[in-house]
Amino acid sequence: MTPQRSAELDNAGTGQTSHQAAAVLGDAARSLLIEALDGRQSPEHDAARQILARTARALLLADLGAPVAPETAPASARRPRKPRESTQPPAAPPLDTEAEPETIARALAQHGVSVAHVETIDAPQVHRHAFTLAAGVRVSRVAALTAEIESALDRDGVAVTRQGKHVLIDVPRSRRTFVKWSRDRDREGSGSTKAPLSFVAGHGLDDQPVTVDLATCPHLLIAGSTGSGKSVAVHGLIASLLDRSTPDTLRLTLVDPKRVELGQWASAPQVEQFVSGGGWEAAHALAVVETVMDNRFSRFADAGVRDIEEYRVAHPDRPMPAQVVVIDELADLMLDKSQRAEIEISVVRIAQLGRAAGVHLVLATQRPTVKVVTGLIGANVPARWVFRVNSGVDSRVALGRNGAELLLGKGDGLLSMPGRGIVRVQAPAIGDSDVAGVLDRSRATFPPREVDGVQITKPPTSLDE
């Protein structure tokens, strides 16, 4: 390779266009190839290969649009590379509560819907904004613009409902506040002096406890998909009932077809029947409860009274505890063809007659379909506690209306009670230490006894004495 060609190669990567660099690179490659074929060895071969590498680098950078700098230039003389600008817009900071109503109103106005902000309530899980609508504007028109509201707020999970003359727009909080079961227990205390069948279903939008009394419900359906908080709610309900009752005021029948949910409560003294499984075992447990109910009606007739309340007044010396049946999961029983009919007949009969006899049902399911919550069951279980479900169809079966499919999960629920309408609540979370504390306090009431080599704690009375 000639000294002139070597100099051209050495300068090929400096200040040249990609086309110029390519021409030099091509000539150099041809020269090296001819010399190699002729068998000539040149001391410039190694240097030429290095220059070729630098030239190739310069060509690549030029094609990418990057500045081409001399390879041997000192660091202080090199042109700094300009950082690439991101093509993504910067993330907007979350709106504060005060800015949300204005943003909502502006988003609706862009689509011809005029609203006026009335008030905002800061709830544990959402900000609830109430608006009045301009004359002639339907709530359904606002609901149809939910996606536009979510886009304006940069927040998913917005729900639009109606309350009287107002449209309510619930916006999920960027940071939710969760309620602890122990907080309400410590505030209210425990013991049988309180209504033995009452429990805190959660905190409402005003962050105040919302209490449910099974004595007046008188039966409850709890529904929610995986992760919704349904199972935690069931445990909180059982813990509350146990914590404020004795075997003289409460007897529980627990049916656990999945065999994994309710077993930890089996040794509580108030638990009279525990069924781990489904099919005929569950059917038998429900039949026993029916027998108790029928026996009570016979006793009412003999005593000349109509229901359990009158009986307790007439015979204060004869305790007649409330009977509560908790089933989790109802779908496993209702979808079992071998026992479905028998299970449904028992559930419906208890639901129809149980209140007067002090017998109450708590039915929990992840699958609130019409095959599980049948027309007869739904008609006789009026109280509903519904967490997030998979679809609007499931919401209508479980709650009687849409909305539960839009809930946030983790205890965010809708409580529908006869005569009270629908209330949005954040269910309390109960921990393992809470469960252990409830069981320890309950077991301390009665000494343990041994059955089949297993030590359990039970009251020393029969099912309905």
XYZ file of C-alpha atoms in Angstrom:
465
model
C 0.000 0.000 0.000
C 1.388 3.399 -0.958
C 2.035 6.128 1.630
C -0.509 8.320 -0.197
C -3.265 5.699 0.142
C -2.355 5.194 3.810
C -2.728 8.919 4.441
C -6.101 8.944 2.679
C -7.298 6.081 4.855
C -6.045 7.781 7.996
C -8.101 10.852 7.170
C -11.160 8.903 5.980
C -12.959 8.994 9.319
C -12.430 12.711 9.902
C -14.964 15.287 8.816
C -16.155 13.326 5.773
C -19.583 12.356 4.640
C -20.605 8.737 4.630
C -20.304 8.648 0.815
C -16.721 9.974 0.929
C -15.774 7.519 3.639
C -17.330 4.688 1.674
C -15.273 5.567 -1.423
C -12.012 5.577 0.535
C -12.967 2.343 2.284
C -13.726 0.634 -1.027
C -10.446 1.694 -2.646
C -8.452 0.540 0.375
C -10.165 -2.808 0.428
C -9.393 -3.384 -3.258
C -5.714 -2.454 -2.745
C -5.347 -4.847 0.181
C -7.046 -7.607 -1.793
C -4.696 -7.143 -4.839
C -1.598 -7.154 -2.614
C -2.807 -10.287 -0.850
C -3.406 -12.066 -4.179
C 0.070 -11.072 -5.439
C 1.602 -12.496 -2.298
C 3.191 -9.203 -1.402
C 3.677 -8.435 2.237
C 3.789 -4.838 3.273
C 4.713 -3.444 6.696
C 1.738 -1.142 6.281
C -0.728 -4.106 6.290
C -1.447 -4.028 10.038
C -1.773 -0.267 10.062
C -4.039 -0.444 7.042
C -6.343 -2.902 8.752
C -6.624 -0.577 11.779
C -7.362 2.354 9.493
C -10.004 0.266 7.713
C -11.642 -0.492 11.069
C -11.706 3.215 11.982
C -13.093 4.090 8.574
C -15.838 1.477 8.913
C -16.714 2.925 12.309
C -16.870 6.416 10.844
C -19.110 5.175 8.056
C -21.495 3.511 10.518
C -21.736 6.589 12.743
C -22.316 8.805 9.745
C -25.177 6.594 8.580
C -26.713 6.786 12.070
C -26.518 10.562 12.037
C -24.003 10.759 14.884
C -21.160 13.293 14.740
C -17.958 11.842 13.267
C -14.866 12.764 15.304
C -11.204 11.852 14.740
C -10.306 8.640 16.553
C -7.072 10.142 17.864
C -8.514 13.465 18.985
C -7.888 14.272 22.651
C -10.802 13.957 25.022
C -10.908 17.717 25.597
C -11.293 18.310 21.870
C -14.052 15.782 21.241
C -17.485 17.117 20.459
C -19.898 16.189 23.257
C -22.748 13.920 22.218
C -26.132 15.531 22.685
C -28.403 13.321 24.766
C -31.415 11.978 22.941
C -34.717 13.502 23.910
C -37.403 11.100 25.104
C -40.363 10.744 22.786
C -42.622 9.945 25.771
C -44.384 12.865 27.466
C -43.456 13.336 31.122
C -45.821 11.665 33.563
C -48.316 14.141 34.941
C -48.436 14.424 38.715
C -51.655 13.089 40.246
C -54.390 15.655 40.601
C -55.262 16.749 44.099
C -58.813 16.385 45.358
C -59.650 20.049 44.829
C -58.639 19.964 41.158
C -60.614 16.834 40.271
C -64.122 18.409 40.114
C -62.948 21.150 37.748
C -61.184 18.604 35.545
C -64.303 16.434 35.425
C -66.553 19.387 34.591
C -64.197 20.509 31.825
C -64.012 17.010 30.328
C -67.807 16.763 30.265
C -68.202 20.268 28.839
C -66.030 19.291 25.870
C -68.771 16.803 24.985
C -71.656 19.194 25.537
C -72.570 18.118 29.073
C -72.876 20.901 31.637
C -72.568 20.072 35.355
C -72.174 22.031 38.576
C -70.075 20.730 41.470
C -71.932 20.357 44.767
C -69.574 18.613 47.189
C -66.688 16.163 47.535
C -66.394 13.386 50.110
C -63.010 11.836 50.890
C -63.657 8.136 51.479
C -61.098 5.447 52.353
C -60.986 4.171 48.766
C -62.360 6.973 46.552
C -63.077 10.671 46.249
C -66.824 10.995 45.661
C -67.762 14.117 43.705
C -71.429 15.117 43.544
C -72.700 17.229 40.642
C -76.019 18.618 39.499
C -76.895 18.216 35.842
C -78.188 20.858 33.490
C -81.849 20.562 32.550
C -82.515 17.751 30.115
C -79.216 15.933 30.695
C -79.544 12.294 31.717
C -77.181 10.472 34.059
C -76.739 7.814 31.374
C -75.104 10.431 29.157
C -72.521 11.152 31.862
C -71.969 7.423 32.395
C -71.310 7.036 28.672
C -68.435 9.509 29.043
C -66.684 7.550 31.804
C -63.698 6.779 29.570
C -63.266 10.489 28.777
C -63.354 11.332 32.491
C -60.744 8.657 33.215
C -58.538 10.028 30.450
C -58.796 13.584 31.772
C -57.965 12.459 35.312
C -55.379 9.870 34.198
C -57.093 7.419 36.551
C -58.809 4.082 35.908
C -61.790 2.744 37.824
C -64.045 5.829 37.743
C -67.678 4.956 38.538
C -70.760 7.051 37.737
C -74.002 6.568 39.685
C -77.105 8.545 40.579
C -78.372 9.629 43.982
C -81.552 11.658 43.961
C -81.026 14.752 41.815
C -77.254 14.369 41.838
C -74.834 12.413 39.702
C -72.042 10.864 41.772
C -68.607 10.348 40.261
C -66.278 8.150 42.315
C -62.588 8.622 41.555
C -60.147 6.070 43.059
C -57.646 7.588 45.435
C -54.008 7.434 44.407
C -53.314 6.068 47.900
C -56.108 4.105 49.522
C -56.794 3.960 53.240
C -57.405 0.443 54.536
C -59.491 -0.341 57.602
C -58.337 -2.771 60.298
C -60.778 -5.091 62.035
C -58.938 -4.623 65.335
C -59.446 -0.858 65.156
C -63.227 -1.189 65.327
C -63.044 -3.896 67.983
C -60.802 -1.797 70.209
C -63.100 1.187 69.783
C -66.341 -0.685 70.478
C -65.064 -3.407 72.787
C -66.461 -6.931 72.831
C -68.856 -8.989 74.862
C -72.384 -10.325 74.810
C -73.894 -7.020 76.011
C -73.932 -5.877 72.391
C -76.277 -7.287 69.753
C -74.770 -10.770 69.358
C -75.542 -10.947 65.637
C -74.152 -7.566 64.632
C -70.848 -6.891 62.898
C -69.048 -4.021 61.193
C -69.284 -4.556 57.444
C -66.855 -1.744 56.788
C -66.403 1.996 56.749
C -68.629 4.136 54.585
C -67.652 7.129 52.504
C -67.633 9.234 55.685
C -65.099 6.764 57.206
C -67.632 5.808 59.881
C -68.410 2.152 60.696
C -71.386 0.616 58.898
C -72.970 -2.055 61.094
C -75.133 -4.962 59.988
C -77.366 -6.976 62.326
C -78.267 -10.441 61.080
C -81.262 -10.428 63.411
C -82.903 -7.887 61.115
C -81.329 -8.808 57.721
C -82.123 -11.710 58.237
C -79.964 -13.512 55.624
C -76.925 -12.304 53.688
C -75.327 -13.084 50.329
C -71.618 -12.235 49.999
C -70.169 -12.277 46.483
C -66.825 -11.359 44.979
C -64.190 -12.663 42.601
C -60.635 -13.659 43.515
C -58.770 -10.758 45.109
C -61.923 -8.784 45.798
C -61.822 -9.172 49.584
C -64.763 -11.555 49.850
C -62.994 -14.218 51.940
C -61.504 -11.627 54.290
C -64.999 -10.221 54.791
C -66.336 -13.664 55.719
C -63.587 -14.116 58.311
C -64.250 -10.658 59.731
C -67.953 -11.455 60.041
C -67.303 -14.735 61.880
C -64.753 -13.090 64.165
C -67.201 -10.334 65.092
C -69.995 -12.803 65.848
C -67.723 -14.935 68.028
C -66.238 -11.934 69.788
C -69.551 -10.628 71.075
C -71.389 -13.863 71.870
C -71.382 -16.984 74.005
C -72.779 -20.454 73.249
C -75.923 -19.333 75.088
C -76.525 -16.621 72.498
C -75.013 -18.061 69.295
C -74.444 -21.409 67.588
C -72.619 -21.603 64.260
C -72.782 -24.156 61.469
C -69.816 -23.741 59.114
C -69.861 -25.436 55.700
C -66.526 -25.322 53.866
C -66.719 -27.240 50.555
C -63.246 -26.044 49.518
C -61.768 -27.344 52.816
C -59.382 -24.388 53.076
C -61.359 -21.369 54.288
C -63.167 -21.971 57.568
C -61.222 -24.724 59.323
C -59.424 -22.342 61.663
C -62.756 -21.532 63.365
C -63.822 -25.144 63.946
C -62.707 -25.310 67.587
C -64.521 -22.171 68.757
C -67.097 -23.030 71.451
C -69.928 -21.427 69.480
C -69.309 -23.688 66.454
C -71.752 -26.581 66.695
C -71.286 -28.107 63.238
C -68.256 -27.893 60.976
C -68.394 -29.535 57.551
C -65.182 -29.748 55.539
C -66.442 -30.838 52.149
C -69.635 -30.794 50.122
C -72.228 -33.172 48.792
C -74.127 -35.274 51.275
C -72.153 -33.899 54.264
C -73.366 -30.373 53.570
C -76.879 -31.612 52.858
C -76.909 -33.438 56.195
C -75.721 -30.344 58.095
C -78.491 -28.251 56.538
C -81.035 -30.969 57.355
C -79.953 -30.819 61.007
C -80.519 -27.056 61.031
C -83.969 -27.584 59.501
C -84.780 -30.038 62.289
C -83.725 -27.469 64.891
C -85.950 -24.896 63.192
C -88.959 -27.231 63.135
C -88.450 -28.179 66.797
C -88.436 -24.525 67.734
C -91.740 -23.911 65.997
C -93.200 -26.785 68.030
C -91.901 -25.187 71.221
C -93.337 -21.826 70.188
C -96.739 -23.430 69.677
C -96.593 -25.109 73.103
C -95.595 -21.809 74.729
C -98.241 -19.808 72.886
C -95.738 -17.459 71.193
C -95.049 -16.608 67.554
C -91.290 -16.242 67.314
C -87.978 -16.411 69.141
C -88.214 -12.896 70.542
C -91.550 -13.602 72.238
C -90.222 -16.944 73.488
C -87.195 -15.312 75.106
C -89.418 -12.805 76.857
C -91.761 -15.520 78.089
C -88.951 -17.878 79.153
C -85.856 -15.889 80.104
C -84.578 -18.898 82.042
C -84.440 -21.045 78.876
C -81.710 -19.800 76.544
C -82.446 -20.219 72.861
C -79.307 -19.211 70.941
C -79.412 -17.829 67.436
C -78.378 -20.293 64.742
C -76.156 -18.923 61.955
C -75.192 -21.039 58.944
C -72.128 -19.867 56.983
C -71.460 -21.495 53.596
C -68.284 -20.682 51.674
C -68.359 -21.633 48.714
C -72.048 -21.893 47.694
C -71.200 -22.595 44.032
C -69.483 -25.867 44.941
C -72.758 -27.090 46.443
C -75.127 -25.735 43.811
C -73.095 -27.084 40.894
C -72.938 -30.594 42.395
C -75.690 -32.358 40.439
C -75.983 -35.189 42.953
C -77.055 -32.908 45.819
C -78.067 -29.666 44.082
C -81.832 -30.097 44.430
C -81.657 -31.133 48.081
C -79.262 -28.288 48.933
C -81.453 -25.678 47.226
C -84.618 -26.912 48.944
C -82.954 -26.693 52.372
C -81.429 -23.264 51.718
C -84.716 -21.830 50.441
C -86.754 -23.308 53.290
C -84.374 -21.947 55.935
C -84.390 -18.567 54.197
C -88.199 -18.475 54.145
C -88.849 -19.614 57.719
C -85.608 -19.075 59.577
C -86.031 -15.515 60.821
C -88.907 -16.306 63.178
C -86.934 -19.237 64.606
C -83.695 -17.274 64.982
C -81.954 -19.125 62.132
C -79.891 -17.074 59.678
C -77.925 -17.790 56.489
C -74.654 -16.291 55.262
C -73.993 -17.509 51.716
C -70.651 -16.656 50.099
C -69.629 -17.271 46.500
C -67.037 -16.267 43.917
C -69.437 -17.121 41.106
C -72.716 -15.237 41.429
C -74.374 -16.775 38.379
C -78.034 -17.683 37.958
C -77.122 -21.351 38.426
C -75.690 -20.568 41.861
C -77.889 -17.716 43.082
C -81.136 -19.097 41.715
C -84.337 -17.113 41.540
C -85.697 -18.743 44.708
C -82.499 -18.180 46.679
C -82.172 -14.592 45.482
C -85.778 -13.763 46.325
C -85.387 -14.988 49.907
C -81.931 -13.557 50.673
C -82.528 -9.802 50.411
C -79.316 -8.450 51.949
C -76.280 -8.350 49.656
C -72.627 -7.569 50.337
C -70.902 -7.532 46.980
C -67.258 -6.992 46.156
C -65.664 -6.747 42.736
C -67.094 -9.283 40.291
C -66.047 -10.269 36.795
C -68.833 -8.703 34.762
C -71.926 -6.557 34.747
C -74.005 -9.724 34.434
C -72.545 -11.077 37.689
C -73.161 -7.696 39.321
C -76.829 -7.749 38.336
C -77.263 -11.271 39.726
C -75.474 -10.509 42.993
C -76.577 -6.918 43.554
C -79.575 -6.378 41.318
C -77.798 -3.684 39.286
C -74.528 -2.876 37.568
C -71.598 -1.376 39.448
C -69.844 -4.170 41.321
C -67.742 -4.929 38.240
C -66.188 -1.442 38.630
C -65.075 -1.829 42.246
C -61.397 -1.630 43.139
C -60.865 -4.949 44.913
C -59.163 -5.475 48.276
C -62.285 -4.920 50.353
C -64.023 -2.256 48.275
C -67.671 -3.336 48.376
C -71.305 -2.382 47.944
C -73.701 -3.194 50.773
C -77.394 -3.469 49.938
C -79.708 -3.765 52.926
C -83.515 -3.835 52.893
C -84.794 -0.323 53.494
C -81.312 1.235 53.489
C -80.385 1.354 49.827
C -76.872 0.672 48.580
C -73.847 1.898 50.531
C -70.233 1.770 49.385
C -67.964 0.443 52.136
C -64.339 -0.498 52.686
C -64.395 -3.841 54.500
C -62.043 -4.247 57.471
C -58.958 -6.405 57.048
C -58.473 -9.075 59.698
C -55.061 -10.578 60.416
C -53.886 -13.887 61.845
C -53.258 -12.289 65.230
C -56.871 -11.072 65.314
C -58.154 -14.580 64.588
C -55.922 -16.064 67.288
C -57.110 -13.473 69.799
C -60.784 -14.177 69.122
C -60.267 -17.931 69.452
C -58.247 -17.571 72.659
C -60.950 -15.445 74.262
C -63.692 -17.838 73.140
C -61.879 -20.987 74.268
C -61.165 -19.506 77.671
C -64.901 -19.693 78.395
C -65.062 -23.509 78.346
C -62.531 -26.238 79.175
C -61.286 -28.345 76.249
C -62.462 -31.886 75.697
C -61.014 -34.674 73.575
C -62.798 -36.261 70.611
C -61.128 -39.078 68.652
C -57.792 -38.099 70.099
C -58.186 -34.449 69.065
C -58.544 -31.798 71.741
C -61.254 -29.268 70.916
C -63.298 -26.720 72.815
C -67.072 -27.065 72.722
C -69.965 -25.997 74.921
C -71.243 -28.790 77.168
C -74.742 -28.639 75.618
C -76.442 -30.209 72.621
C -77.411 -28.440 69.424
C -80.519 -26.704 70.688
C -80.669 -26.984 74.437
